[in-house]
Amino acid sequence: MTNGLDAKPNYLNKAFFDDLYALDNTESEDENDVNLFTIPSLARKPKAAPPQPDSATMKETEPPKTARLALSDAEGKNINAPKTASTMSTDWPTGETRNTISRDIRKDLRFTSSTPTKATNIKVHKTDPMPKVTEKVKPIDHEVGMVKTPGPKFEEVATKPKPPAHLCWNLLEEKLKRTPKSKKKAVVSRGLIERSDLFDGYHFYFIPNSVKNPVRLRAMESFHEHGACILKEWDPNWVTHILVDSSWNLDYAEVLKDLKTSSVPDHIIVVLDIYPSDCIKYRRLVDHKQFMYDVPRTPTAPASPPPLSLPQSTANFIKETPPRSYSDSSKDTGNELQAAILEAKKLPFLDDHYESSSSKELNVDSDSDESRIASPRKKAPRLRKDQTFGFQCMNKNDGTTKNNPNQRTIEILSEMGDYYARVRDEWRSMSYRKAVATLRKQTKKIWFASEARKLPNIGERLADKIEEIVQTDSLRRLEYARDEPGDAALKLFLGVYGAGLKHAQQWVAKGHTTLQDLLDKEKLSASQRIGVERHADFAQRIPREEVRHHGELVIKAALEIDGELKLEIMGSYRRGAKDCGDIDVMITKEDAGNREMRGVLDTLTTKLTAMGFLKCGLAIPRGHDDGSKWHGASQLSPELPWRRIDFLIVPWAERGAALLYFTGNDIFNRSMRLLASKKGYRLNQRGLYKDVIRGPQRQKITEGTLVEGEDEKRIFKILGVPYRPPSDRNC
DNA sequence: GATCAGCATGG
DNA sequence: CCATGC
DNA sequence: GATC
Ligand SMILES: O=c1ccn([C@H]2C[C@H](O)[C@@H](COP(=O)(O)OP(=O)(O)OP(=O)(O)O)O2)c(=O)[nH]1
Ligand SMILES: [Mg+2]
């Protein structure tokens, strides 16, 4: 009941949150609580000349995107799956833009490039070949059923009659499978589609031959629309081209391995998948023999990687590893293995249960994307793992990564995870995060896939990758991921408050490249407009000190309204971050209900606006009595940038849950909530609820009954999670 | 093959 | 309802 | 991608 709030005098806000910090003295800086509210000094003069909002970004010049295929049109509108969305990105290289967002990447951004990054026929990139025309240019008709030109075929390449349907991918069907019901209609009735007979008679077989990668699926669709058949199975009698995914950096041997063959017939062309993309781009069949389409004969990994033999790799490993590891390694391995097993045996739920799901493994497509590429590993039966293992919220996440023996592995896997997040592959990204989390917990170095595989949340694919990292000190996929063909404009637009994937894609598809374009040519929602106009401001991180100033100003104003209000700066600030993406402020009051708080919010925001502190609202409660949050922008002084600021009003009874929620981080929250739901609870910003019944699609049927909402710590306790001070919640 | 958190606000 | 954000 |  008593959580420190009740007992202590509410001088300012300190008392309110005393309990939060009382026990976490461990290593969290007292700085943020103790000192913060003692004297809300308001003398804020801008310390130094602040960096002026850089309006240059608005005028960035980029090559015109004129003559390009209309691919983007069709796809911008049709790829609707919010979390799995994708578009074609068969237009490759261009520099990647480093993004500074952290959660945003993790969340689910896919930086598609539905529009080629480079102007197609305007200028030729230095690495771009001058495509040698091996055939007449084929016209491309923009509407289905328009004039088709029979066009002569490239003589070197034998074309073939259309193969039976069952040998081909049914792309529409695959696409529908991956599209939410609500949007299927849109997929079926797609608008303008770029078509041609460019690839008529060509039968493409993809490596990896999986349709689960949405980007690849889109590429397949595109090639199909240009006349190609996309074969579902490897059959030398039908295939004319093998298209190797360039993002995989595979070498020729691996291709053969994937095909389970020792050689590919001469008449079949083996090229990188950028080849057909280029053909489309230039609207003609370019010379496939150009070096840039070659599938390398030797591994492409940097630092002279071993000949990629994962399973029996001990020999290679010894060669490739630094001297010292020679002897240790074997020991380590043995110890580690045993340790892992011993550890595993200690765990609850362990009943030596053997999983029986191995059947799917070797099947062509059933496994998740690209599965077959990863070495066909003998399936070691595997022990079941502790179920609460691998929950991020169970760990102390304070960013203490160093001194971990798996440091390098962690680095690389994290980078991969970030890459997948950027690419909007949310779940894959999450898997990488989880794997990294379990690696962090290891006290010994993981050398082999076999060891890695035994750890929670590390499956075969990641285990293989871990071994590859240890051996080669890198991961081939990452080499590609690093210079991902990100569309600069898309990334720019995704950085606009109020604009997400949908709008960004749409705008890119329309050929916009700068923020100014949006202002001039697009209908923007109110908040999007501000998001565009203030992009340069909002993109900047906020120094902790400035966050504190904003917070103190708000607190002072609030207390002038009602001295009993309790406010706290939340979010990354409470977690002790040196700089923050925005300012999060929670407001509550003893025994207040939502209604009362709502009144406070209105008067407070009105007052702060009148003061000139709040510059605008971006998302504010609709009704009169409901509503709990206020998003807007604030500014301390004219020289400083506008900052994003969020208020959360909280009924007294919900303060514990709200504290938990608003402290985050987001990953931590999701982890706690997932754990809660696995234990039959429901956790949200209002409280922890019990006896929640979930229906068919795991939808909640029963609200559940409130168990705890007042005390943050007790929520931890009930869920069986060791309490984590805010600074340890950076998952 | 389903799941990977749960909710608030704008339009 | 969907998109976007926390 | 991993898990059930
Ligand atoms: O998807 C989300 C995003 C945020 N939050 C919670 C946790 C987070 O800490 C808090 C504030 O959100 P914000 O976006 O401000 O994140 P932050 O943790 O404060 O980081 P930043 O420094 O980017 O503001 O809201 C969630 O629960 N889920
Ligand atoms: Mg924040």
Coordinates of C-alpha atoms in Angstrom, one line a residue, chain A residues 241-663:
Chain A
H241 CA 18.9 -18.7 -65.2
I242 CA 19.9 -19.1 -61.6
L243 CA 19.6 -15.9 -59.8
V244 CA 21.7 -15.7 -56.7
D245 CA 20.7 -13.2 -54.0
S246 CA 23.4 -10.6 -54.0
S247 CA 22.8 -9.8 -50.4
W248 CA 24.0 -13.2 -49.4
N249 CA 27.5 -13.0 -50.7
L250 CA 27.4 -16.6 -51.7
D251 CA 30.1 -18.1 -53.7
Y252 CA 29.7 -20.5 -56.5
A253 CA 30.4 -23.6 -54.4
E254 CA 27.7 -22.7 -52.1
V255 CA 25.3 -22.3 -54.9
L256 CA 26.1 -25.8 -56.1
K257 CA 25.7 -27.0 -52.6
D258 CA 22.3 -25.4 -52.4
L259 CA 21.3 -27.0 -55.6
K260 CA 22.7 -30.3 -54.3
T261 CA 24.6 -30.8 -57.5
S262 CA 28.2 -30.9 -58.5
S263 CA 27.9 -28.7 -61.5
V264 CA 25.4 -26.6 -63.4
P265 CA 24.8 -27.4 -67.1
D266 CA 26.5 -24.9 -69.4
H267 CA 23.3 -23.7 -70.9
I268 CA 22.1 -22.4 -67.5
I269 CA 23.3 -19.0 -66.6
V270 CA 24.3 -18.3 -63.1
V271 CA 24.2 -14.7 -62.2
L272 CA 23.5 -12.4 -59.3
D273 CA 19.9 -11.3 -59.1
I274 CA 20.9 -7.8 -59.9
Y275 CA 21.2 -8.9 -63.4
P276 CA 17.5 -9.0 -64.3
S277 CA 17.0 -5.8 -62.3
D278 CA 19.5 -4.1 -64.5
C279 CA 17.8 -5.5 -67.5
I280 CA 14.5 -3.9 -66.4
K281 CA 16.2 -0.8 -65.4
Y282 CA 17.8 -0.4 -68.9
R283 CA 14.8 -2.0 -70.5
R284 CA 16.9 -4.4 -72.4
L285 CA 18.8 -7.5 -71.9
V286 CA 22.2 -6.5 -70.8
D287 CA 25.2 -8.8 -71.0
H288 CA 25.0 -11.2 -68.2
K289 CA 28.7 -12.0 -68.5
Q290 CA 29.7 -8.7 -67.0
F291 CA 31.8 -9.1 -63.9
M292 CA 29.3 -7.4 -61.7
Y293 CA 26.9 -10.2 -62.2
D294 CA 29.3 -12.9 -61.5
V295 CA 28.9 -15.2 -58.6
P296 CA 32.3 -15.4 -57.2
R297 CA 34.3 -18.6 -57.4
T298 CA 35.9 -17.9 -54.1
P299 CA 34.3 -16.8 -50.9
T300 CA 33.7 -13.1 -50.9
A301 CA 34.1 -12.7 -47.2
P302 CA 36.8 -10.3 -46.2
A303 CA 39.9 -11.3 -44.4
S304 CA 40.5 -14.5 -46.3
P305 CA 37.8 -16.6 -44.7
P306 CA 38.2 -20.3 -44.6
P307 CA 36.6 -22.4 -47.3
L308 CA 33.3 -22.3 -45.6
S309 CA 33.0 -25.6 -44.0
L310 CA 31.0 -25.1 -41.0
P311 CA 30.3 -28.4 -39.4
Q312 CA 33.6 -30.1 -39.6
S313 CA 35.4 -26.9 -39.2
T314 CA 37.7 -27.5 -36.3
A315 CA 40.6 -27.7 -38.6
N316 CA 39.9 -24.4 -40.2
F317 CA 39.1 -22.9 -37.0
I318 CA 42.5 -23.7 -35.7
K319 CA 44.1 -22.2 -38.7
E320 CA 42.1 -19.1 -38.6
T321 CA 42.2 -18.3 -35.0
P322 CA 44.9 -16.4 -33.2
P323 CA 47.6 -18.5 -31.7
R324 CA 46.5 -18.3 -28.2
S325 CA 43.2 -19.8 -28.8
Y326 CA 44.7 -22.9 -30.1
S327 CA 44.9 -24.8 -26.9
D328 CA 42.3 -22.9 -25.0
S329 CA 39.8 -23.5 -27.5
S330 CA 39.4 -27.1 -27.2
K331 CA 39.4 -26.9 -23.4
D332 CA 37.0 -24.1 -23.5
T333 CA 34.8 -26.0 -25.8
G334 CA 34.7 -29.0 -23.6
N335 CA 34.1 -27.0 -20.5
E336 CA 31.6 -24.8 -22.1
L337 CA 29.7 -27.7 -23.5
Q338 CA 29.5 -29.4 -20.2
A339 CA 28.8 -26.3 -18.4
A340 CA 26.0 -25.6 -20.7
I341 CA 24.6 -29.0 -20.3
L342 CA 24.9 -28.9 -16.6
E343 CA 23.3 -25.5 -16.6
A344 CA 20.5 -26.8 -18.7
K345 CA 19.9 -29.6 -16.3
K346 CA 19.4 -27.3 -13.4
L347 CA 16.7 -25.6 -15.1
P348 CA 13.1 -26.2 -14.3
F349 CA 10.8 -27.6 -17.0
L350 CA 13.6 -29.8 -18.1
D351 CA 12.4 -33.2 -18.8
D352 CA 14.8 -34.4 -21.4
H353 CA 12.1 -33.9 -23.9
Y354 CA 13.2 -34.3 -27.4
E355 CA 11.7 -32.2 -29.9
S356 CA 10.3 -33.9 -32.9
S357 CA 10.1 -31.1 -35.3
S358 CA 13.1 -32.0 -37.4
S359 CA 11.2 -33.1 -40.4
K360 CA 10.7 -29.8 -41.9
E361 CA 14.3 -28.9 -41.7
L362 CA 15.5 -30.2 -45.0
N363 CA 12.4 -29.6 -46.9
V364 CA 12.8 -27.1 -49.6
D365 CA 10.8 -24.2 -48.6
S366 CA 9.1 -25.0 -45.5
D367 CA 11.8 -23.7 -43.3
S368 CA 12.0 -20.0 -42.9
D369 CA 13.7 -18.0 -45.5
E370 CA 17.1 -19.0 -46.7
S371 CA 17.2 -22.0 -44.5
R372 CA 18.8 -24.4 -46.9
I373 CA 21.7 -22.1 -47.5
A374 CA 22.8 -22.4 -44.0
S375 CA 24.7 -25.6 -43.8
P376 CA 22.6 -28.7 -43.5
R377 CA 23.4 -29.4 -40.0
K378 CA 22.8 -32.7 -38.3
K379 CA 20.0 -32.1 -36.0
A380 CA 21.2 -32.6 -32.5
P381 CA 18.2 -33.3 -30.5
R382 CA 17.8 -30.5 -28.1
L383 CA 16.8 -30.0 -24.6
R384 CA 13.9 -27.9 -23.8
K385 CA 14.8 -24.6 -22.2
D386 CA 13.6 -22.8 -19.3
Q387 CA 10.6 -20.9 -20.3
T388 CA 11.3 -17.7 -18.6
F389 CA 14.7 -17.8 -19.9
G390 CA 15.4 -15.3 -22.6
F391 CA 13.1 -12.7 -21.3
Q392 CA 14.9 -9.5 -21.6
C393 CA 13.3 -8.1 -18.5
M394 CA 14.9 -10.8 -16.4
N395 CA 18.3 -9.4 -17.0
K396 CA 20.2 -6.5 -15.8
N397 CA 20.5 -4.5 -18.9
D398 CA 22.8 -1.7 -18.1
G399 CA 24.9 -1.8 -21.2
T400 CA 27.8 -3.5 -19.6
T401 CA 28.8 -5.4 -22.6
K402 CA 32.5 -5.1 -22.4
N403 CA 34.6 -7.9 -21.1
N404 CA 32.3 -10.4 -22.5
P405 CA 34.2 -13.2 -24.2
N406 CA 31.7 -13.1 -27.0
Q407 CA 32.1 -9.4 -27.5
R408 CA 32.8 -9.6 -31.2
T409 CA 30.0 -12.0 -31.9
I410 CA 27.7 -9.8 -30.0
E411 CA 28.7 -6.8 -32.0
I412 CA 28.2 -8.4 -35.3
L413 CA 24.9 -10.0 -34.4
S414 CA 23.6 -6.7 -33.0
E415 CA 24.5 -5.0 -36.2
M416 CA 22.6 -7.7 -38.1
G417 CA 19.7 -7.2 -35.9
D418 CA 19.7 -3.5 -36.5
Y419 CA 20.0 -4.1 -40.2
Y420 CA 16.9 -6.3 -40.2
A421 CA 15.1 -3.7 -38.2
R422 CA 16.0 -1.0 -40.7
V423 CA 14.8 -3.4 -43.3
R424 CA 11.5 -3.7 -41.5
D425 CA 11.9 -7.3 -40.7
E426 CA 10.8 -6.8 -37.2
W427 CA 10.7 -10.4 -36.0
R428 CA 14.0 -11.4 -37.4
S429 CA 15.4 -8.4 -35.8
M430 CA 13.9 -9.5 -32.5
S431 CA 15.4 -12.9 -32.8
Y432 CA 18.8 -11.4 -33.2
R433 CA 18.2 -9.2 -30.2
K434 CA 17.3 -12.2 -28.2
A435 CA 20.3 -14.1 -29.3
V436 CA 22.5 -11.3 -28.4
A437 CA 20.9 -11.1 -25.0
T438 CA 21.7 -14.7 -24.3
L439 CA 25.2 -14.3 -25.5
R440 CA 25.6 -11.4 -23.1
K441 CA 24.8 -13.7 -20.3
Q442 CA 27.5 -16.2 -21.2
T443 CA 30.7 -16.2 -19.2
K444 CA 32.6 -18.2 -21.7
K445 CA 33.3 -17.8 -25.3
I446 CA 31.1 -19.7 -27.6
W447 CA 33.2 -21.2 -30.3
F448 CA 31.0 -23.6 -32.1
A449 CA 27.6 -23.8 -33.5
S450 CA 27.0 -26.9 -31.5
E451 CA 27.5 -25.0 -28.3
A452 CA 25.5 -22.0 -29.4
R453 CA 22.7 -24.2 -30.4
K454 CA 22.1 -25.3 -26.9
L455 CA 21.5 -21.8 -25.6
P456 CA 18.1 -20.4 -25.4
N457 CA 16.8 -18.4 -28.3
I458 CA 19.7 -19.5 -30.5
G459 CA 18.5 -21.8 -33.2
E460 CA 20.4 -23.5 -35.9
R461 CA 20.7 -20.6 -38.2
L462 CA 22.0 -18.3 -35.6
A463 CA 24.2 -21.0 -34.2
D464 CA 25.8 -21.4 -37.6
K465 CA 26.3 -17.7 -37.9
I466 CA 27.9 -17.5 -34.6
E467 CA 30.4 -20.1 -35.6
E468 CA 31.1 -18.3 -38.8
I469 CA 31.7 -15.1 -36.9
V470 CA 34.1 -16.7 -34.6
Q471 CA 36.0 -18.2 -37.5
T472 CA 36.1 -15.4 -39.9
D473 CA 35.7 -12.5 -37.5
S474 CA 32.8 -11.3 -39.7
L475 CA 29.6 -12.3 -41.2
R476 CA 29.3 -12.2 -44.9
R477 CA 25.8 -11.0 -44.9
L478 CA 26.8 -8.0 -42.9
E479 CA 29.1 -6.9 -45.5
Y480 CA 26.2 -6.4 -47.7
A481 CA 23.9 -5.1 -45.0
R482 CA 26.3 -2.4 -44.2
D483 CA 26.0 -0.7 -47.6
E484 CA 22.5 -1.6 -47.9
P485 CA 20.9 0.1 -50.9
G486 CA 18.8 2.3 -48.6
D487 CA 16.9 4.9 -50.2
A488 CA 18.0 8.2 -48.7
A489 CA 14.7 9.8 -49.4
L490 CA 12.8 7.1 -47.8
K491 CA 14.8 7.2 -44.7
L492 CA 14.5 11.0 -44.6
F493 CA 10.7 10.7 -44.8
L494 CA 10.5 8.1 -42.2
G495 CA 12.2 10.5 -39.9
V496 CA 9.3 12.9 -40.1
Y497 CA 7.0 12.9 -37.2
G498 CA 3.6 11.6 -38.3
A499 CA 4.9 9.9 -41.3
G500 CA 5.4 6.2 -41.3
L501 CA 6.2 3.6 -43.9
K502 CA 3.1 4.1 -45.9
H503 CA 3.5 7.8 -46.4
A504 CA 7.2 7.6 -46.9
Q505 CA 6.8 4.9 -49.6
Q506 CA 4.1 6.8 -51.2
W507 CA 6.1 10.0 -51.4
V508 CA 9.2 8.3 -52.6
A509 CA 7.1 6.6 -55.3
K510 CA 5.9 10.0 -56.4
G511 CA 9.5 11.0 -56.9
H512 CA 9.9 13.3 -54.0
T513 CA 13.4 13.5 -52.6
T514 CA 13.4 16.5 -50.3
L515 CA 11.4 17.8 -47.4
Q516 CA 10.6 20.8 -49.5
D517 CA 9.0 18.6 -52.0
L518 CA 6.6 17.4 -49.4
L519 CA 5.8 20.9 -48.3
D520 CA 5.2 22.0 -51.8
K521 CA 3.5 19.1 -53.4
E522 CA 1.8 17.0 -50.8
K523 CA -1.2 17.2 -48.6
L524 CA 0.1 16.7 -45.2
S525 CA -1.7 16.1 -42.0
A526 CA -1.3 18.8 -39.4
S527 CA 1.2 17.0 -37.5
Q528 CA 3.1 15.8 -40.5
R529 CA 3.5 19.3 -41.7
I530 CA 5.0 20.3 -38.4
G531 CA 7.1 17.1 -38.5
V532 CA 8.4 18.2 -41.9
E533 CA 9.0 21.8 -40.9
R534 CA 10.7 20.9 -37.7
H535 CA 12.4 17.9 -38.9
A536 CA 15.8 19.4 -38.3
D537 CA 14.9 20.2 -34.8
F538 CA 13.3 17.0 -33.9
A539 CA 16.1 15.0 -35.4
Q540 CA 18.5 16.3 -32.8
R541 CA 19.2 14.5 -29.6
I542 CA 18.5 16.5 -26.5
P543 CA 21.3 16.8 -23.9
R544 CA 20.3 15.5 -20.6
E545 CA 20.7 18.9 -19.0
E546 CA 18.3 20.4 -21.4
V547 CA 15.7 17.7 -20.8
R548 CA 16.1 18.5 -17.1
H549 CA 15.4 22.2 -17.8
H550 CA 12.3 21.4 -19.8
G551 CA 11.1 19.1 -17.0
E552 CA 11.8 21.6 -14.3
L553 CA 10.0 24.3 -16.1
V554 CA 6.9 22.1 -16.6
I555 CA 7.1 21.1 -13.0
K556 CA 7.2 24.6 -11.7
A557 CA 4.3 25.6 -13.9
A558 CA 2.3 22.6 -12.8
L559 CA 2.9 23.3 -9.1
E560 CA 1.7 26.8 -9.6
I561 CA -1.5 25.4 -10.8
D562 CA -1.8 22.8 -8.1
G563 CA 0.8 22.3 -5.5
E564 CA -0.2 18.7 -4.9
L565 CA 0.6 17.6 -8.4
K566 CA 3.5 15.1 -8.7
L567 CA 5.5 15.1 -11.8
E568 CA 8.5 13.1 -13.0
I569 CA 10.6 13.1 -16.0
M570 CA 10.4 9.7 -17.5
G571 CA 11.6 7.8 -20.5
S572 CA 15.2 7.6 -21.3
Y573 CA 15.9 10.4 -18.9
R574 CA 14.8 8.4 -15.9
R575 CA 17.0 5.6 -17.2
G576 CA 19.9 7.9 -16.9
A577 CA 20.6 8.5 -20.6
K578 CA 23.1 11.2 -21.5
D579 CA 20.8 12.4 -24.2
C580 CA 17.3 11.8 -25.1
G581 CA 15.1 11.7 -28.1
D582 CA 12.3 13.6 -26.4
I583 CA 11.1 14.8 -23.0
D584 CA 8.6 12.5 -21.3
V585 CA 6.8 13.9 -18.3
M586 CA 4.4 12.0 -16.1
I587 CA 1.8 13.9 -14.1
T588 CA -0.3 12.6 -11.2
K589 CA -1.8 13.6 -8.0
E590 CA -2.7 11.9 -4.8
D591 CA -6.1 10.3 -5.0
A592 CA -6.8 11.9 -8.3
G593 CA -8.9 10.2 -10.9
N594 CA -8.6 10.5 -14.6
R595 CA -11.2 13.2 -14.8
E596 CA -9.3 15.5 -12.4
M597 CA -6.0 14.8 -14.1
R598 CA -7.6 15.6 -17.4
G599 CA -8.5 19.0 -16.2
V600 CA -5.0 19.5 -15.0
L601 CA -3.7 18.6 -18.4
D602 CA -5.8 21.1 -20.1
T603 CA -4.9 24.0 -17.8
L604 CA -1.3 23.1 -17.8
T605 CA -0.9 22.9 -21.5
T606 CA -2.9 26.0 -21.9
K607 CA -0.7 27.8 -19.5
L608 CA 2.5 26.5 -21.0
T609 CA 1.4 27.5 -24.4
A610 CA 0.6 30.9 -23.2
M611 CA 4.0 31.1 -21.7
G612 CA 5.4 30.4 -25.1
F613 CA 7.0 27.2 -23.9
L614 CA 4.8 24.8 -25.7
K615 CA 5.0 25.5 -29.4
C616 CA 2.4 23.2 -30.7
G617 CA 0.4 20.1 -30.1
L618 CA 0.8 17.1 -32.2
A619 CA -1.5 14.5 -30.7
I620 CA -3.8 15.7 -27.9
P621 CA -6.8 14.0 -26.3
R622 CA -10.1 14.2 -28.1
G623 CA -12.9 14.1 -25.7
H624 CA -13.3 16.1 -22.6
D625 CA -12.9 13.6 -19.8
D626 CA -11.0 10.7 -21.3
G627 CA -7.6 10.9 -22.8
S628 CA -4.3 10.4 -21.1
K629 CA -1.5 11.8 -23.2
W630 CA -0.4 14.9 -24.9
H631 CA 2.3 15.1 -27.5
G632 CA 3.7 18.3 -28.7
A633 CA 6.7 20.4 -28.9
S634 CA 8.4 22.7 -26.5
Q635 CA 11.2 25.2 -26.6
L636 CA 13.3 26.7 -23.9
S637 CA 14.5 29.7 -25.7
P638 CA 14.5 30.9 -29.2
E639 CA 18.0 29.9 -29.9
L640 CA 17.3 26.3 -29.1
P641 CA 15.6 23.8 -31.2
W642 CA 12.0 22.8 -30.7
R643 CA 11.8 19.6 -28.8
R644 CA 9.4 16.8 -28.8
I645 CA 7.6 16.6 -25.4
D646 CA 5.1 14.1 -24.1
F647 CA 2.9 14.4 -21.1
L648 CA 1.2 11.4 -19.5
I649 CA -1.5 12.0 -17.0
V650 CA -2.0 9.3 -14.5
P651 CA -4.7 8.5 -12.0
W652 CA -3.2 8.0 -8.6
A653 CA -4.1 4.4 -8.5
E654 CA -2.3 3.6 -11.7
R655 CA 1.0 5.3 -10.8
G656 CA 3.0 2.2 -10.4
A657 CA 2.1 0.7 -13.7
A658 CA 2.5 4.1 -15.4
L659 CA 5.9 4.5 -13.9
L660 CA 6.8 1.1 -15.3
Y661 CA 5.4 1.8 -18.7
F662 CA 6.8 5.3 -19.1
T663 CA 10.3 4.3 -18.0

